PDB file of C-alpha atoms in Angstrom:
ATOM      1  CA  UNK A 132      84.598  54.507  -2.156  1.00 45.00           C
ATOM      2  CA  UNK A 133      80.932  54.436  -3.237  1.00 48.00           C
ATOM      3  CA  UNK A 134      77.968  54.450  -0.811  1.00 49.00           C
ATOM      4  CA  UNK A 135      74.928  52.611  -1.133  1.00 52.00           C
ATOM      5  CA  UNK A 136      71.609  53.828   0.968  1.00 52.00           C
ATOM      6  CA  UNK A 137      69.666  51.219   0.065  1.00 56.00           C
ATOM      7  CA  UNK A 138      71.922  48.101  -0.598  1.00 63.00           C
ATOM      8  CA  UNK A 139      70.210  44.797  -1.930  1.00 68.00           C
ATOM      9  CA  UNK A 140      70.402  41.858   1.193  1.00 74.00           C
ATOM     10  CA  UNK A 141      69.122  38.403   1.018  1.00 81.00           C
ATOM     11  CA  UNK A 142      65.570  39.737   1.078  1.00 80.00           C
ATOM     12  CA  UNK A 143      65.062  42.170  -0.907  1.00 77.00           C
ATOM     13  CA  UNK A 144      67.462  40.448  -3.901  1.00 81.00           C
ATOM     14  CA  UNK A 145      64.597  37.150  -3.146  1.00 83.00           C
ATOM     15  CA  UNK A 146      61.862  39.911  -3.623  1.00 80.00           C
ATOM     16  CA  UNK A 147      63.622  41.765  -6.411  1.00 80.00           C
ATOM     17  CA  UNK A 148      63.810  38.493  -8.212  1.00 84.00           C
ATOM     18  CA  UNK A 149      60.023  37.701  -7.811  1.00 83.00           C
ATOM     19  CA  UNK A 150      58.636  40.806  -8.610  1.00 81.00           C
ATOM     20  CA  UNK A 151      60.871  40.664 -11.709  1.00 83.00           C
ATOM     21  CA  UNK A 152      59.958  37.366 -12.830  1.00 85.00           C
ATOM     22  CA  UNK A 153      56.759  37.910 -12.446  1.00 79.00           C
ATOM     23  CA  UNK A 154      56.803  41.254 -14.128  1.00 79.00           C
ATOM     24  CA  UNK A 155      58.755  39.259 -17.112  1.00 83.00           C
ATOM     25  CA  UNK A 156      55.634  36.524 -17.128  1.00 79.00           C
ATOM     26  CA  UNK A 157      53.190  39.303 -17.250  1.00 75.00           C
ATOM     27  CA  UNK A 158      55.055  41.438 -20.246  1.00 80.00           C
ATOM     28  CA  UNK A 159      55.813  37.951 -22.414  1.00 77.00           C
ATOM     29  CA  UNK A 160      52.796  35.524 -21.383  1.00 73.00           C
ATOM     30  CA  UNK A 161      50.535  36.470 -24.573  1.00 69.00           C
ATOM     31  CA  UNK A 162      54.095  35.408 -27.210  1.00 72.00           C
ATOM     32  CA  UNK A 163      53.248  31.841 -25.632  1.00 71.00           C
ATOM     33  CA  UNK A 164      49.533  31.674 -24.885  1.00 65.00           C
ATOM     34  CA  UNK A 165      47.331  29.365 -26.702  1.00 61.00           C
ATOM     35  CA  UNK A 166      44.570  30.387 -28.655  1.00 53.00           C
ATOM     36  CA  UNK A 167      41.822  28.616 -26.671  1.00 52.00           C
ATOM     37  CA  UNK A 168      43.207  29.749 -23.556  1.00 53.00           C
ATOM     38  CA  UNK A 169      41.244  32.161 -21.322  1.00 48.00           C
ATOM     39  CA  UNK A 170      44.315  33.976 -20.863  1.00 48.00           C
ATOM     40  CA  UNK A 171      44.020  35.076 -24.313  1.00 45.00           C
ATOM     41  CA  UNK A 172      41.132  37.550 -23.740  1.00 43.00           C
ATOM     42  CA  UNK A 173      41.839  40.710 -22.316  1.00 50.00           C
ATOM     43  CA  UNK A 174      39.685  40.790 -19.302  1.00 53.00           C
ATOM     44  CA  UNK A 175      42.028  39.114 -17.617  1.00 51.00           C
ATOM     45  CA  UNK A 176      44.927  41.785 -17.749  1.00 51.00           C
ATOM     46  CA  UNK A 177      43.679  43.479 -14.638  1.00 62.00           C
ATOM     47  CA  UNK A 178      44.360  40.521 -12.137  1.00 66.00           C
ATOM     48  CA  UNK A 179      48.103  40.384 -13.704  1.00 59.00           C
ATOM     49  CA  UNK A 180      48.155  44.549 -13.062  1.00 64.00           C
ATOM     50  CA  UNK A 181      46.746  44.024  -9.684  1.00 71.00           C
ATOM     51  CA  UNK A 182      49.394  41.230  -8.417  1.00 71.00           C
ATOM     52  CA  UNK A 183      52.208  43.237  -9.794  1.00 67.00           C
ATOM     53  CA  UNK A 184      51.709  46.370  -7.435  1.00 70.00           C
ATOM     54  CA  UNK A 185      51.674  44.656  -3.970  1.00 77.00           C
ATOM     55  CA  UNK A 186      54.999  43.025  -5.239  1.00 75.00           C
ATOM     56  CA  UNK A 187      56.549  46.375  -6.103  1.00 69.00           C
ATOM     57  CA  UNK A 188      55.685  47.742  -2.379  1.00 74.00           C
ATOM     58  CA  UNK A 189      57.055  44.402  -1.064  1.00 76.00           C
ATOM     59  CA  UNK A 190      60.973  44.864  -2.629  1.00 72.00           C
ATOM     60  CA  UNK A 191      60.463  47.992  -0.298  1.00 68.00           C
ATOM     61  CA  UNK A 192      59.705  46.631   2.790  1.00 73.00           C
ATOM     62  CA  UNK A 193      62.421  43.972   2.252  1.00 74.00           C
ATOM     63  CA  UNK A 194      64.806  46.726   1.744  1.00 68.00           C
ATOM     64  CA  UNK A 195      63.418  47.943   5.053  1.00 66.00           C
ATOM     65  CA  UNK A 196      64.103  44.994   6.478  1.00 69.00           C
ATOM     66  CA  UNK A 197      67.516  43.873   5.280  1.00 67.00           C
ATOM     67  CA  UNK A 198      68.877  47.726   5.746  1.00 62.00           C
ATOM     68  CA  UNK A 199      67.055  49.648   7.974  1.00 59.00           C
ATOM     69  CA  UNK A 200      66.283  52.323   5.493  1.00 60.00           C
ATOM     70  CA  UNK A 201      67.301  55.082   7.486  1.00 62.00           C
ATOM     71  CA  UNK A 202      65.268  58.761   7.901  1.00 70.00           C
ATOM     72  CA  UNK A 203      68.271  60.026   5.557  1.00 72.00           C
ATOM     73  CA  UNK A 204      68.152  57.566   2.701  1.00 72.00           C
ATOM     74  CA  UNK A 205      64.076  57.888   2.873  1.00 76.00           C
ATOM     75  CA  UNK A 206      64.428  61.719   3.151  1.00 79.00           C
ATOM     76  CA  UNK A 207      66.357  61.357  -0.433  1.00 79.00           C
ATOM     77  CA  UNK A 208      64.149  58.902  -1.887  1.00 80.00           C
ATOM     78  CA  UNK A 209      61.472  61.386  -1.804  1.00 82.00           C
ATOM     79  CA  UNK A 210      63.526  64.712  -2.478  1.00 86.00           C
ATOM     80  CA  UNK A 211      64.713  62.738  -5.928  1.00 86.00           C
ATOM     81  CA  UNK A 212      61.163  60.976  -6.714  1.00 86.00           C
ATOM     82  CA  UNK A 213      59.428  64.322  -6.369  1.00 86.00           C
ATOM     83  CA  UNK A 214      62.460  65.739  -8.346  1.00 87.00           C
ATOM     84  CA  UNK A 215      61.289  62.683 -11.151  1.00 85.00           C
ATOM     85  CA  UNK A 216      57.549  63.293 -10.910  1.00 84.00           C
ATOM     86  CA  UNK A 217      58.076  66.900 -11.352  1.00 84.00           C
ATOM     87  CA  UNK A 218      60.175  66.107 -14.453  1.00 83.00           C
ATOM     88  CA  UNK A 219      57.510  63.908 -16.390  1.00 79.00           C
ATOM     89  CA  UNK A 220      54.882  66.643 -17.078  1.00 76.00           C
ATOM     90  CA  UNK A 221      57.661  69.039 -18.652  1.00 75.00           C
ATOM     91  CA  UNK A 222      57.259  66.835 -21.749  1.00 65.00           C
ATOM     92  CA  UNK A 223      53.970  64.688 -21.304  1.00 58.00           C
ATOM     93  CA  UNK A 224      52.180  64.799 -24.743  1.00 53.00           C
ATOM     94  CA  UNK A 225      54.869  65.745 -26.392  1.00 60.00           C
ATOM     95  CA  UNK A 226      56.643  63.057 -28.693  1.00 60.00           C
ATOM     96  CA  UNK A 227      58.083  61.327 -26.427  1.00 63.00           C
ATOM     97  CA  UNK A 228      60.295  63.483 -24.569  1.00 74.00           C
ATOM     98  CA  UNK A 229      60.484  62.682 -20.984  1.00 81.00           C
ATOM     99  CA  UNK A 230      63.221  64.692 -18.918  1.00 85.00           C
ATOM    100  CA  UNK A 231      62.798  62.377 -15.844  1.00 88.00           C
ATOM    101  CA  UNK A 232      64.687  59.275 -17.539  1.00 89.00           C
ATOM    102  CA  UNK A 233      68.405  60.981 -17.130  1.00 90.00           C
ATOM    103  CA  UNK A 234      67.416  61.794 -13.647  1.00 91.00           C
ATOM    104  CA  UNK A 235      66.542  58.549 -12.621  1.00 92.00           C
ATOM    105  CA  UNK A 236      69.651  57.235 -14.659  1.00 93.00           C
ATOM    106  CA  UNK A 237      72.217  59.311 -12.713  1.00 92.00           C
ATOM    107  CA  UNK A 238      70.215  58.292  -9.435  1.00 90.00           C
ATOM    108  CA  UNK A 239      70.358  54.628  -9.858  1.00 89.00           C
ATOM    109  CA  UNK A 240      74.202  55.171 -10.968  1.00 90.00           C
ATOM    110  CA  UNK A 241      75.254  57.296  -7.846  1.00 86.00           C
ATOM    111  CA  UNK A 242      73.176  55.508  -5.000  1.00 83.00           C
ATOM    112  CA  UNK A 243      73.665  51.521  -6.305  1.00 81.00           C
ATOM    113  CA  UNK A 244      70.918  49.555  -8.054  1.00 83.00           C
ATOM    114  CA  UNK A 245      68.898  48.580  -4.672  1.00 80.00           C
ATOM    115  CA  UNK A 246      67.902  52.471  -4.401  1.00 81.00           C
ATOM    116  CA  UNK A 247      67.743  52.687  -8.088  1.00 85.00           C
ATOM    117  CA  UNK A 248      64.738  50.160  -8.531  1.00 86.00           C
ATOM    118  CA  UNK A 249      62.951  51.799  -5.316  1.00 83.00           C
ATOM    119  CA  UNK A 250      63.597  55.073  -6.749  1.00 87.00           C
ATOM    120  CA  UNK A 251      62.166  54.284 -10.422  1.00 88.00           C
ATOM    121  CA  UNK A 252      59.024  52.554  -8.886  1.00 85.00           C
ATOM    122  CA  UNK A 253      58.214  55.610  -6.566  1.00 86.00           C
ATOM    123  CA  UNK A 254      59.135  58.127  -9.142  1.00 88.00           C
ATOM    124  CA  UNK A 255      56.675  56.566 -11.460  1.00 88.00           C
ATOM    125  CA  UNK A 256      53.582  56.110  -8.906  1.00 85.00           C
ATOM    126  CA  UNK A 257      54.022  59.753  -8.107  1.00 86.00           C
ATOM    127  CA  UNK A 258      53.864  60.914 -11.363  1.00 85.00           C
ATOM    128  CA  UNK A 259      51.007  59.394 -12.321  1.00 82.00           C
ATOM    129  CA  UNK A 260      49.266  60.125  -9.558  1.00 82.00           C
ATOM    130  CA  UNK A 261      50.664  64.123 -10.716  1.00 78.00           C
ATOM    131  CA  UNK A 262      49.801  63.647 -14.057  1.00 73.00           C
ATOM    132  CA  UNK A 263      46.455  61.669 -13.623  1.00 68.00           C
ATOM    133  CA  UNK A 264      48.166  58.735 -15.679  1.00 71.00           C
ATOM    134  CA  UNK A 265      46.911  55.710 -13.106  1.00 75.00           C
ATOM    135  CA  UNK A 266      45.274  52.956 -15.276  1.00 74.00           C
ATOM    136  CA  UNK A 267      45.830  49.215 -15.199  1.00 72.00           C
ATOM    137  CA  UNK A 268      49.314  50.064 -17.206  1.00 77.00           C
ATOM    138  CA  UNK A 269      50.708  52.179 -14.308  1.00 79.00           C
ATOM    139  CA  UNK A 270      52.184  48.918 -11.923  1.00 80.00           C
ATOM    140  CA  UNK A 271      54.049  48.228 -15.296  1.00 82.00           C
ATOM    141  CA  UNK A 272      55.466  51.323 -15.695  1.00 85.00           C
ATOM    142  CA  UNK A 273      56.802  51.476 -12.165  1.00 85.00           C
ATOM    143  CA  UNK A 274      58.383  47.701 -12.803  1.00 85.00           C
ATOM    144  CA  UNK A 275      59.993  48.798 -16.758  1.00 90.00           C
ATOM    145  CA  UNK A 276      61.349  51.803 -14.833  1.00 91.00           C
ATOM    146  CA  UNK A 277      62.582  50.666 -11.239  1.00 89.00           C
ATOM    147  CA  UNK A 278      64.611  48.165 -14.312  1.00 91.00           C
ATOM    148  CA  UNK A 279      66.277  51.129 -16.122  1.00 93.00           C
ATOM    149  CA  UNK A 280      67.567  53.024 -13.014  1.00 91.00           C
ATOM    150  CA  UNK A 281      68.451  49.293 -11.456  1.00 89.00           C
ATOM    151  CA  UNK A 282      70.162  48.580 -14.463  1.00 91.00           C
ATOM    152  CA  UNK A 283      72.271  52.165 -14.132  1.00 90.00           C
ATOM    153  CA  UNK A 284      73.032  50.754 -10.540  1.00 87.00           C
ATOM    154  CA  UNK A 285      74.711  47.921 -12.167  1.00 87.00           C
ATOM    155  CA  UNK A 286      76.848  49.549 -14.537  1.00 88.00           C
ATOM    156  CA  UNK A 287      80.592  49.005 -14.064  1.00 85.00           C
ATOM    157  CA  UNK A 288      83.537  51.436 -12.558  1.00 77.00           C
ATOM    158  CA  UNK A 289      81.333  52.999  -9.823  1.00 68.00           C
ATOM    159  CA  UNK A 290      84.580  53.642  -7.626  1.00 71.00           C
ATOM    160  CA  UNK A 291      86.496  54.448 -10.363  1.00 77.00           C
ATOM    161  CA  UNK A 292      85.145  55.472 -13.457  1.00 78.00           C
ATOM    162  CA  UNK A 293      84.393  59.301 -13.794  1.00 83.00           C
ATOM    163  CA  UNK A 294      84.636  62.109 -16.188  1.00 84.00           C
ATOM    164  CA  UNK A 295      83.943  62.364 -19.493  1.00 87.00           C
ATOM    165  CA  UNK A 296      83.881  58.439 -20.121  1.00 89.00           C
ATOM    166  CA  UNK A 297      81.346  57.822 -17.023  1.00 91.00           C
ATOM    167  CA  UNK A 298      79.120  60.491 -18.971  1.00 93.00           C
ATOM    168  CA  UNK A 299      79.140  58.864 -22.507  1.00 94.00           C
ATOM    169  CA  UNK A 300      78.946  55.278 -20.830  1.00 94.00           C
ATOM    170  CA  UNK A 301      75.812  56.776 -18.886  1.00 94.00           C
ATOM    171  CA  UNK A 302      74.701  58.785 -21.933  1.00 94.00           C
ATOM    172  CA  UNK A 303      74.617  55.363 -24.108  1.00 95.00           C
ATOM    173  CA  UNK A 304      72.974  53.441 -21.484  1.00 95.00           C
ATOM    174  CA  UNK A 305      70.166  56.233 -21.124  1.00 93.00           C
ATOM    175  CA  UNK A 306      69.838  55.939 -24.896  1.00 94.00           C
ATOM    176  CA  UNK A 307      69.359  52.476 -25.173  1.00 95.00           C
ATOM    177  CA  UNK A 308      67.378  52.350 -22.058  1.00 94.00           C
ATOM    178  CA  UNK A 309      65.197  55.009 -22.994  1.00 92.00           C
ATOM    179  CA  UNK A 310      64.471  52.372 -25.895  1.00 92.00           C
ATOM    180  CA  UNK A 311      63.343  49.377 -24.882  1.00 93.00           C
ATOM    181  CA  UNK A 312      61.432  50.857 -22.000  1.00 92.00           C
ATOM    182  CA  UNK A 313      59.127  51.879 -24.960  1.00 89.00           C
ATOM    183  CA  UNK A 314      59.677  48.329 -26.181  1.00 90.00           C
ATOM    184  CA  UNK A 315      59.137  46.735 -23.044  1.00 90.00           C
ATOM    185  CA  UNK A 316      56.294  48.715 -22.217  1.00 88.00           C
ATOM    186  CA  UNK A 317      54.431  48.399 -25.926  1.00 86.00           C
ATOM    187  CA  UNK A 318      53.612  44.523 -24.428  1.00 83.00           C
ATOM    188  CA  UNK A 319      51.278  45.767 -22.300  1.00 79.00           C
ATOM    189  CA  UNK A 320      48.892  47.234 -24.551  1.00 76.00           C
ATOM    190  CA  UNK A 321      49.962  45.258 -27.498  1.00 78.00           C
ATOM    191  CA  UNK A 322      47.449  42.433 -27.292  1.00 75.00           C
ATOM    192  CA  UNK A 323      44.402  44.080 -26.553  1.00 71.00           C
ATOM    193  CA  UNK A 324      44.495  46.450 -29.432  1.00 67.00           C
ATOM    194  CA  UNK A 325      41.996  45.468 -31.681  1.00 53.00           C
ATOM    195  CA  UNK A 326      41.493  46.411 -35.570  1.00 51.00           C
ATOM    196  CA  UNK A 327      44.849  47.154 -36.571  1.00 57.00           C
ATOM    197  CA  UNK A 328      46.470  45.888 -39.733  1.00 60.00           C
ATOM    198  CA  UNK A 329      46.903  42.242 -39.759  1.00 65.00           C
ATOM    199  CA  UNK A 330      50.760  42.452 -40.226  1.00 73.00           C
ATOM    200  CA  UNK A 331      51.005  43.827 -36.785  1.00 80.00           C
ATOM    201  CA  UNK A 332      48.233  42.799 -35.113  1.00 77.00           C
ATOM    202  CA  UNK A 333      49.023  39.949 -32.236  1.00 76.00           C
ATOM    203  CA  UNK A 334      47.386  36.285 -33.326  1.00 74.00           C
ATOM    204  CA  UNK A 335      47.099  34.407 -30.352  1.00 72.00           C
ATOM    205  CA  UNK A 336      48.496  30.839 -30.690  1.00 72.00           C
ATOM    206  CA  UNK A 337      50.581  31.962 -33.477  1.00 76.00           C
ATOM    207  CA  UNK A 338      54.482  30.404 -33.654  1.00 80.00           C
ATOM    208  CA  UNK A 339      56.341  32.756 -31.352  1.00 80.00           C
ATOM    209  CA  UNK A 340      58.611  33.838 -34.594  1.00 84.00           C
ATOM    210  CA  UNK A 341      55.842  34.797 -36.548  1.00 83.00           C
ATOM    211  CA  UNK A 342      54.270  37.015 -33.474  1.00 81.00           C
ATOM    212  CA  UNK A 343      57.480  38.336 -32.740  1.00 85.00           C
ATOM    213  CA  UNK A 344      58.032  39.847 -36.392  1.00 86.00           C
ATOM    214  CA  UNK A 345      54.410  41.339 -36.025  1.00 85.00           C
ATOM    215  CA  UNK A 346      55.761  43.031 -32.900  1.00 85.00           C
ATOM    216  CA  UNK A 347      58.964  44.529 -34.227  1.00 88.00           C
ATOM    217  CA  UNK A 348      56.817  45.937 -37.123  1.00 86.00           C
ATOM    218  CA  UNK A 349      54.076  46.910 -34.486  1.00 86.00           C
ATOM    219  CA  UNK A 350      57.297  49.003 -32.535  1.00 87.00           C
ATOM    220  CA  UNK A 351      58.617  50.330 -35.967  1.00 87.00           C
ATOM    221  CA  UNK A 352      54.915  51.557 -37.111  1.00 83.00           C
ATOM    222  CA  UNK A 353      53.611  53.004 -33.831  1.00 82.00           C
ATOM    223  CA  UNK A 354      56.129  53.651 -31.020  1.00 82.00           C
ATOM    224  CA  UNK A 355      59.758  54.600 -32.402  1.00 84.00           C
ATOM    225  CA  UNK A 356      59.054  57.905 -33.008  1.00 83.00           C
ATOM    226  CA  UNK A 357      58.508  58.238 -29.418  1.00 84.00           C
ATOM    227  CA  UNK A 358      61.208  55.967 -27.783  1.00 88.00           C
ATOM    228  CA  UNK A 359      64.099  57.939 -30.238  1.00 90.00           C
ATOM    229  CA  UNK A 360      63.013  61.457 -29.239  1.00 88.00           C
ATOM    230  CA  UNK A 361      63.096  60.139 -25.637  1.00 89.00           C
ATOM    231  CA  UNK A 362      66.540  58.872 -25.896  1.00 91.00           C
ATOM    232  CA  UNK A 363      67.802  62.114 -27.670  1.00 92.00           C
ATOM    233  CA  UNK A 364      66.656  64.096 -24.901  1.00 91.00           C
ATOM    234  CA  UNK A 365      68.257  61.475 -22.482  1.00 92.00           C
ATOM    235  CA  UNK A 366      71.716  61.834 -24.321  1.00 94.00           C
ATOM    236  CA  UNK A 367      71.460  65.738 -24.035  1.00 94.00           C
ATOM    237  CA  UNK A 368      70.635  66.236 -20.581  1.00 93.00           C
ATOM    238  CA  UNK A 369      73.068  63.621 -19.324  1.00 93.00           C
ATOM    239  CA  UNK A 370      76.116  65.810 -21.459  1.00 94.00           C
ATOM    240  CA  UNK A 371      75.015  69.349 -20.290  1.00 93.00           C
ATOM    241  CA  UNK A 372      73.571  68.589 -16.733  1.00 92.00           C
ATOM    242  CA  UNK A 373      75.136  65.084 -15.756  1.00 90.00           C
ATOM    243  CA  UNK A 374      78.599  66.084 -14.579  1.00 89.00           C
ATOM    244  CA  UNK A 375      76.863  68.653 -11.962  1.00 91.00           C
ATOM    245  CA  UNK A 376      74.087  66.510 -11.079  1.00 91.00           C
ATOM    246  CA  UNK A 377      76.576  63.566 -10.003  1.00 91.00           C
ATOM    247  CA  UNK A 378      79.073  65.832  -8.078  1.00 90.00           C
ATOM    248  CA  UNK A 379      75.943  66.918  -6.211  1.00 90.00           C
ATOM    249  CA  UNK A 380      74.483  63.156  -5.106  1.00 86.00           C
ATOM    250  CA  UNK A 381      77.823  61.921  -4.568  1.00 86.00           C
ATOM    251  CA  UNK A 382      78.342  64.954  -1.885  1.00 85.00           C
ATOM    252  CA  UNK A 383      75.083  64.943  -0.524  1.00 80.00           C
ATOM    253  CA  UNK A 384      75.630  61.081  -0.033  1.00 76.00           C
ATOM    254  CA  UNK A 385      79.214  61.492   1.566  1.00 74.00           C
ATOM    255  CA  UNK A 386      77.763  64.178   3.816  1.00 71.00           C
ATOM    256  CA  UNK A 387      75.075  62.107   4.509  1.00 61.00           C
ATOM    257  CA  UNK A 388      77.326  59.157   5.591  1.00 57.00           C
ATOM    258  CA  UNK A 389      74.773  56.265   4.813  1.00 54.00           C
ATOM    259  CA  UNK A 390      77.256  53.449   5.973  1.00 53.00           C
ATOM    260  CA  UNK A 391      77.645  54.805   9.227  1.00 51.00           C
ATOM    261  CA  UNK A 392      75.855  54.034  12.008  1.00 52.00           C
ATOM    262  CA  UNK A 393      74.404  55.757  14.973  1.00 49.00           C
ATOM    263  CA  UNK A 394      76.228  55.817  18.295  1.00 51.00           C
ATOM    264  CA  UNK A 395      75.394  57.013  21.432  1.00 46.00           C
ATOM    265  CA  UNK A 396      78.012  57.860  24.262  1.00 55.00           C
ATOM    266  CA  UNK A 397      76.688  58.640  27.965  1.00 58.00           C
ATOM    267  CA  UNK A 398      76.951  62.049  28.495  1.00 54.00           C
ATOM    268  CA  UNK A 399      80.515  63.337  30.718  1.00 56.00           C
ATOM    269  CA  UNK A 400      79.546  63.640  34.615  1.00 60.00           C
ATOM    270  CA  UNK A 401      79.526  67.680  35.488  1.00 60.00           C
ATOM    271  CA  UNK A 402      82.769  68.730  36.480  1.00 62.00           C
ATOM    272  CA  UNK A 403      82.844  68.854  40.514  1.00 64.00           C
ATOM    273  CA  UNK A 404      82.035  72.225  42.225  1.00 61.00           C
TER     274      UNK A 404
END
């Protein structure tokens, strides 16, 4: 039987939704954007930065409200963020490997996809703040990776699956994850880069086919031989360290006991004299 600390209610599933939609309008909007529209200069990325990060914070206080969020499931939201924030630094700079992603994976897969987006967000704010990487493209790279340990939440077998299949199912979903959070993130910065080749620079107003093929080339030219080294490592860590590191969260969650809740019994009267 799996447990879930943070389990997606009503709310937080209507916030979830929101925050992700608008996350997908903010990542896509220059494909469709006219050319004479303002939102085709890049001064206005900051006010689609700035209304992303008060809707990360609110699929958190949803989750608050539709669980409770309990001192326990908090006190291993932070033990495993920290855990992720100390993990980024180990390979910041260094083409592309990133040690948190498997982490974050085996999280998300262990404690259900409601954690698993909390946990990604948090993980990423702290390391930035750690690493000194808070610019406008930080409340996107909370969003892209509260998706990948979501999506590790929503893998299939939870109850059942384990062993060496639930590692190379995890392993291939780290790998392709790894991926298109560099493809995902790339449309951040993509637009606003100026005086780069014409066959992969974006052309606003452009048929969406004809930007999209500048984008795959832009991904191919500048950013895959980051996103493969980062999915290598992924693949690696999740074979060698994986099988521990999901014995230990699935203990430390049954010990825990999430699912149950508090009870208080009046105390027996004093036995008589």
């Amino acid at each position: 039987m799996s447990t879930r600390p943070v389990r997606l209610g009503p709310r937080s599933v209507a916030a979830l939704a929101l925050v992700s939609v608008t996350g997908v309008m903010a990542f896509g909007w220059p494909l469709l954007a006219d050319s004479a529209s303002g939102l085709a200069h890049s001064q206005d990325a900051p006010w689609l930065f700035a209304a992303l990060l008060p809707m990360l914070l609110a699929v958190v206080v949803a989750t608050i409200a539709d669980t409770g969020l309990d001192a326990k499931a908090i006190a291993m939201l932070g033990v495993l963020a920290a855990a992720g924030a100390a993990l980024r630094p180990l390979g910041a700079g260094t083409a592309g490997i990133e040690p948190m992603f498997f982490l974050l994976v085996l999280s998300g897969r262990v404690l259900g996809p409601g954690f698993g987006f909390v946990l990604g967000s948090v993980a990423m704010f702290a390391s930035a703040l750690l690493t000194g990487g808070v610019g406008p493209w930080m409340p996107f790279q909370m969003l892209t990776m509260g998706w990948v340990s979501m999506g590790a939440g929503l893998l299939p077998g939870s109850d059942r699956l384990r062993g060496r299949r639930e590692l190379v199912m995890l392993a291939a979903y780290g790998a392709v994850a790894a991926v298109l959070y560099g493809v995902i993130m790339n449309l951040q910065g993509w637009p606003y880069i100026a005086g780069m080749a014409s066959g992969v620079s974006f052309v606003p107003g452009d048929p969406l086919d004809q930007n999209l093929a500048r984008y795959i080339a832009y991904c191919l030219a500048t950013s895959l031989g980051w996103d493969l080294p980062r999915a290598v490592v992924t693949v690696i860590l999740t074979f060698t360290l994986g099988g521990t590191i999901l014995k230990a969260l699935r203990r430390a969650t049954r010990r825990a006991a999430f699912d149950v809740p508090a009870t208080f019994r009046p105390s027996s009267p004093p036995p008589p004299p």
